[in-house]
Amino acid sequence: MSTRLNIALTIVLLLSCFWLIRSSNEARSLFVQLERAQVREQELQVDFERLKIERRTAATPLVVEDMVRQKLRMFNATPAVTHYVSDGAAPAASAPSAAGGAR
């Protein structure tokens, strides 16, 4: 009877050892994942701060003006490129008829 008890206790002891090893390995794995996540968080925080600085820099009037000139090819209006439209009688005559037709 004591032999059976010793065998049962040995089996219980081995099972608890395996469980302890497995849980220790799982704890190490989770700790490594936590450290990786913290490193990734720091990287993302640095990127976020860099993007905030870039956004502030891009919003300055000189940068916006340069971007408009280069990408959109827009320039300040000068008298040499300004087209003046004279106020004629034709647009004034068509305005009341359009307003009357809408009623």
PDB file of C-alpha atoms in Angstrom:
ATOM      1  CA  MET A   1       0.000   0.000   0.000  1.00  0.00           C
ATOM      2  CA  SER A   2       2.797   2.422   0.744  1.00  0.00           C
ATOM      3  CA  THR A   3       4.308   1.623  -2.670  1.00  0.00           C
ATOM      4  CA  ARG A   4       1.082   2.718  -4.360  1.00  0.00           C
ATOM      5  CA  LEU A   5       1.027   5.862  -2.286  1.00  0.00           C
ATOM      6  CA  ASN A   6       4.641   6.622  -3.206  1.00  0.00           C
ATOM      7  CA  ILE A   7       3.887   6.095  -6.903  1.00  0.00           C
ATOM      8  CA  ALA A   8       0.806   8.361  -6.694  1.00  0.00           C
ATOM      9  CA  LEU A   9       2.744  11.057  -4.881  1.00  0.00           C
ATOM     10  CA  THR A  10       5.587  10.777  -7.420  1.00  0.00           C
ATOM     11  CA  ILE A  11       3.135  11.213 -10.281  1.00  0.00           C
ATOM     12  CA  VAL A  12       1.564  14.222  -8.548  1.00  0.00           C
ATOM     13  CA  LEU A  13       5.035  15.661  -7.928  1.00  0.00           C
ATOM     14  CA  LEU A  14       6.024  15.222 -11.606  1.00  0.00           C
ATOM     15  CA  LEU A  15       2.773  16.770 -12.813  1.00  0.00           C
ATOM     16  CA  SER A  16       3.260  19.767 -10.547  1.00  0.00           C
ATOM     17  CA  CYS A  17       6.858  20.136 -11.801  1.00  0.00           C
ATOM     18  CA  PHE A  18       5.668  20.102 -15.408  1.00  0.00           C
ATOM     19  CA  TRP A  19       2.965  22.649 -14.589  1.00  0.00           C
ATOM     20  CA  LEU A  20       5.528  24.870 -12.836  1.00  0.00           C
ATOM     21  CA  ILE A  21       7.912  24.706 -15.813  1.00  0.00           C
ATOM     22  CA  ARG A  22       5.082  25.462 -18.247  1.00  0.00           C
ATOM     23  CA  SER A  23       3.802  28.425 -16.220  1.00  0.00           C
ATOM     24  CA  SER A  24       7.352  29.816 -15.829  1.00  0.00           C
ATOM     25  CA  ASN A  25       7.898  29.558 -19.578  1.00  0.00           C
ATOM     26  CA  GLU A  26       4.565  31.248 -20.241  1.00  0.00           C
ATOM     27  CA  ALA A  27       5.445  34.050 -17.794  1.00  0.00           C
ATOM     28  CA  ARG A  28       8.779  34.615 -19.568  1.00  0.00           C
ATOM     29  CA  SER A  29       7.036  34.662 -22.929  1.00  0.00           C
ATOM     30  CA  LEU A  30       4.476  37.193 -21.711  1.00  0.00           C
ATOM     31  CA  PHE A  31       7.225  39.345 -20.206  1.00  0.00           C
ATOM     32  CA  VAL A  32       9.097  39.373 -23.522  1.00  0.00           C
ATOM     33  CA  GLN A  33       5.881  40.336 -25.332  1.00  0.00           C
ATOM     34  CA  LEU A  34       5.323  43.127 -22.813  1.00  0.00           C
ATOM     35  CA  GLU A  35       8.830  44.507 -23.354  1.00  0.00           C
ATOM     36  CA  ARG A  36       8.379  44.392 -27.133  1.00  0.00           C
ATOM     37  CA  ALA A  37       5.064  46.214 -26.828  1.00  0.00           C
ATOM     38  CA  GLN A  38       6.678  48.885 -24.644  1.00  0.00           C
ATOM     39  CA  VAL A  39       9.489  49.374 -27.173  1.00  0.00           C
ATOM     40  CA  ARG A  40       6.902  49.645 -29.958  1.00  0.00           C
ATOM     41  CA  GLU A  41       4.954  52.166 -27.883  1.00  0.00           C
ATOM     42  CA  GLN A  42       8.073  54.304 -27.484  1.00  0.00           C
ATOM     43  CA  GLU A  43       8.745  54.136 -31.236  1.00  0.00           C
ATOM     44  CA  LEU A  44       5.179  55.178 -31.993  1.00  0.00           C
ATOM     45  CA  GLN A  45       5.378  58.006 -29.474  1.00  0.00           C
ATOM     46  CA  VAL A  46       8.553  59.307 -31.141  1.00  0.00           C
ATOM     47  CA  ASP A  47       6.867  59.097 -34.558  1.00  0.00           C
ATOM     48  CA  PHE A  48       3.817  60.896 -33.215  1.00  0.00           C
ATOM     49  CA  GLU A  49       5.907  63.729 -31.817  1.00  0.00           C
ATOM     50  CA  ARG A  50       7.843  63.983 -35.113  1.00  0.00           C
ATOM     51  CA  LEU A  51       4.579  64.158 -37.071  1.00  0.00           C
ATOM     52  CA  LYS A  52       3.213  66.858 -34.758  1.00  0.00           C
ATOM     53  CA  ILE A  53       6.356  68.916 -35.361  1.00  0.00           C
ATOM     54  CA  GLU A  54       6.094  68.368 -39.131  1.00  0.00           C
ATOM     55  CA  ARG A  55       2.439  69.424 -39.050  1.00  0.00           C
ATOM     56  CA  ARG A  56       3.291  72.597 -37.139  1.00  0.00           C
ATOM     57  CA  THR A  57       6.127  73.332 -39.558  1.00  0.00           C
ATOM     58  CA  ALA A  58       3.945  72.704 -42.601  1.00  0.00           C
ATOM     59  CA  ALA A  59       1.320  75.116 -41.318  1.00  0.00           C
ATOM     60  CA  THR A  60       3.627  78.138 -41.318  1.00  0.00           C
ATOM     61  CA  PRO A  61       2.718  80.764 -43.949  1.00  0.00           C
ATOM     62  CA  LEU A  62       6.045  80.571 -45.788  1.00  0.00           C
ATOM     63  CA  VAL A  63       5.859  76.805 -46.183  1.00  0.00           C
ATOM     64  CA  VAL A  64       2.249  77.005 -47.355  1.00  0.00           C
ATOM     65  CA  GLU A  65       3.134  79.719 -49.860  1.00  0.00           C
ATOM     66  CA  ASP A  66       6.074  77.726 -51.231  1.00  0.00           C
ATOM     67  CA  MET A  67       3.916  74.610 -51.514  1.00  0.00           C
ATOM     68  CA  VAL A  68       1.195  76.531 -53.343  1.00  0.00           C
ATOM     69  CA  ARG A  69       3.734  78.005 -55.746  1.00  0.00           C
ATOM     70  CA  GLN A  70       5.428  74.661 -56.478  1.00  0.00           C
ATOM     71  CA  LYS A  71       2.596  72.132 -56.463  1.00  0.00           C
ATOM     72  CA  LEU A  72      -0.392  74.210 -57.541  1.00  0.00           C
ATOM     73  CA  ARG A  73       1.587  76.722 -59.606  1.00  0.00           C
ATOM     74  CA  MET A  74      -0.338  79.624 -58.104  1.00  0.00           C
ATOM     75  CA  PHE A  75       1.168  83.098 -57.990  1.00  0.00           C
ATOM     76  CA  ASN A  76       0.249  86.472 -56.581  1.00  0.00           C
ATOM     77  CA  ALA A  77      -2.016  88.541 -58.767  1.00  0.00           C
ATOM     78  CA  THR A  78      -0.215  91.394 -60.481  1.00  0.00           C
ATOM     79  CA  PRO A  79      -1.679  94.039 -62.777  1.00  0.00           C
ATOM     80  CA  ALA A  80       0.086  92.338 -65.696  1.00  0.00           C
ATOM     81  CA  VAL A  81      -1.910  89.126 -65.294  1.00  0.00           C
ATOM     82  CA  THR A  82      -5.166  90.568 -63.929  1.00  0.00           C
ATOM     83  CA  HIS A  83      -8.179  90.430 -66.214  1.00  0.00           C
ATOM     84  CA  TYR A  84     -10.809  93.062 -65.567  1.00  0.00           C
ATOM     85  CA  VAL A  85     -14.445  92.438 -66.427  1.00  0.00           C
ATOM     86  CA  SER A  86     -16.616  95.390 -67.213  1.00  0.00           C
ATOM     87  CA  ASP A  87     -20.076  95.567 -65.728  1.00  0.00           C
ATOM     88  CA  GLY A  88     -22.428  95.461 -68.704  1.00  0.00           C
ATOM     89  CA  ALA A  89     -26.203  95.783 -69.035  1.00  0.00           C
ATOM     90  CA  ALA A  90     -26.667  92.193 -70.207  1.00  0.00           C
ATOM     91  CA  PRO A  91     -25.950  90.520 -66.849  1.00  0.00           C
ATOM     92  CA  ALA A  92     -28.240  92.985 -65.038  1.00  0.00           C
ATOM     93  CA  ALA A  93     -31.106  92.306 -67.462  1.00  0.00           C
ATOM     94  CA  SER A  94     -30.799  88.535 -67.140  1.00  0.00           C
ATOM     95  CA  ALA A  95     -30.779  88.621 -63.326  1.00  0.00           C
ATOM     96  CA  PRO A  96     -34.452  89.748 -62.873  1.00  0.00           C
ATOM     97  CA  SER A  97     -35.698  87.289 -65.478  1.00  0.00           C
ATOM     98  CA  ALA A  98     -33.887  84.462 -63.711  1.00  0.00           C
ATOM     99  CA  ALA A  99     -35.325  85.557 -60.369  1.00  0.00           C
ATOM    100  CA  GLY A 100     -38.825  85.870 -61.910  1.00  0.00           C
ATOM    101  CA  GLY A 101     -38.566  82.473 -63.546  1.00  0.00           C
ATOM    102  CA  ALA A 102     -37.641  80.813 -60.276  1.00  0.00           C
ATOM    103  CA  ARG A 103     -40.933  81.909 -58.661  1.00  0.00           C
TER     104      ARG A 103
END
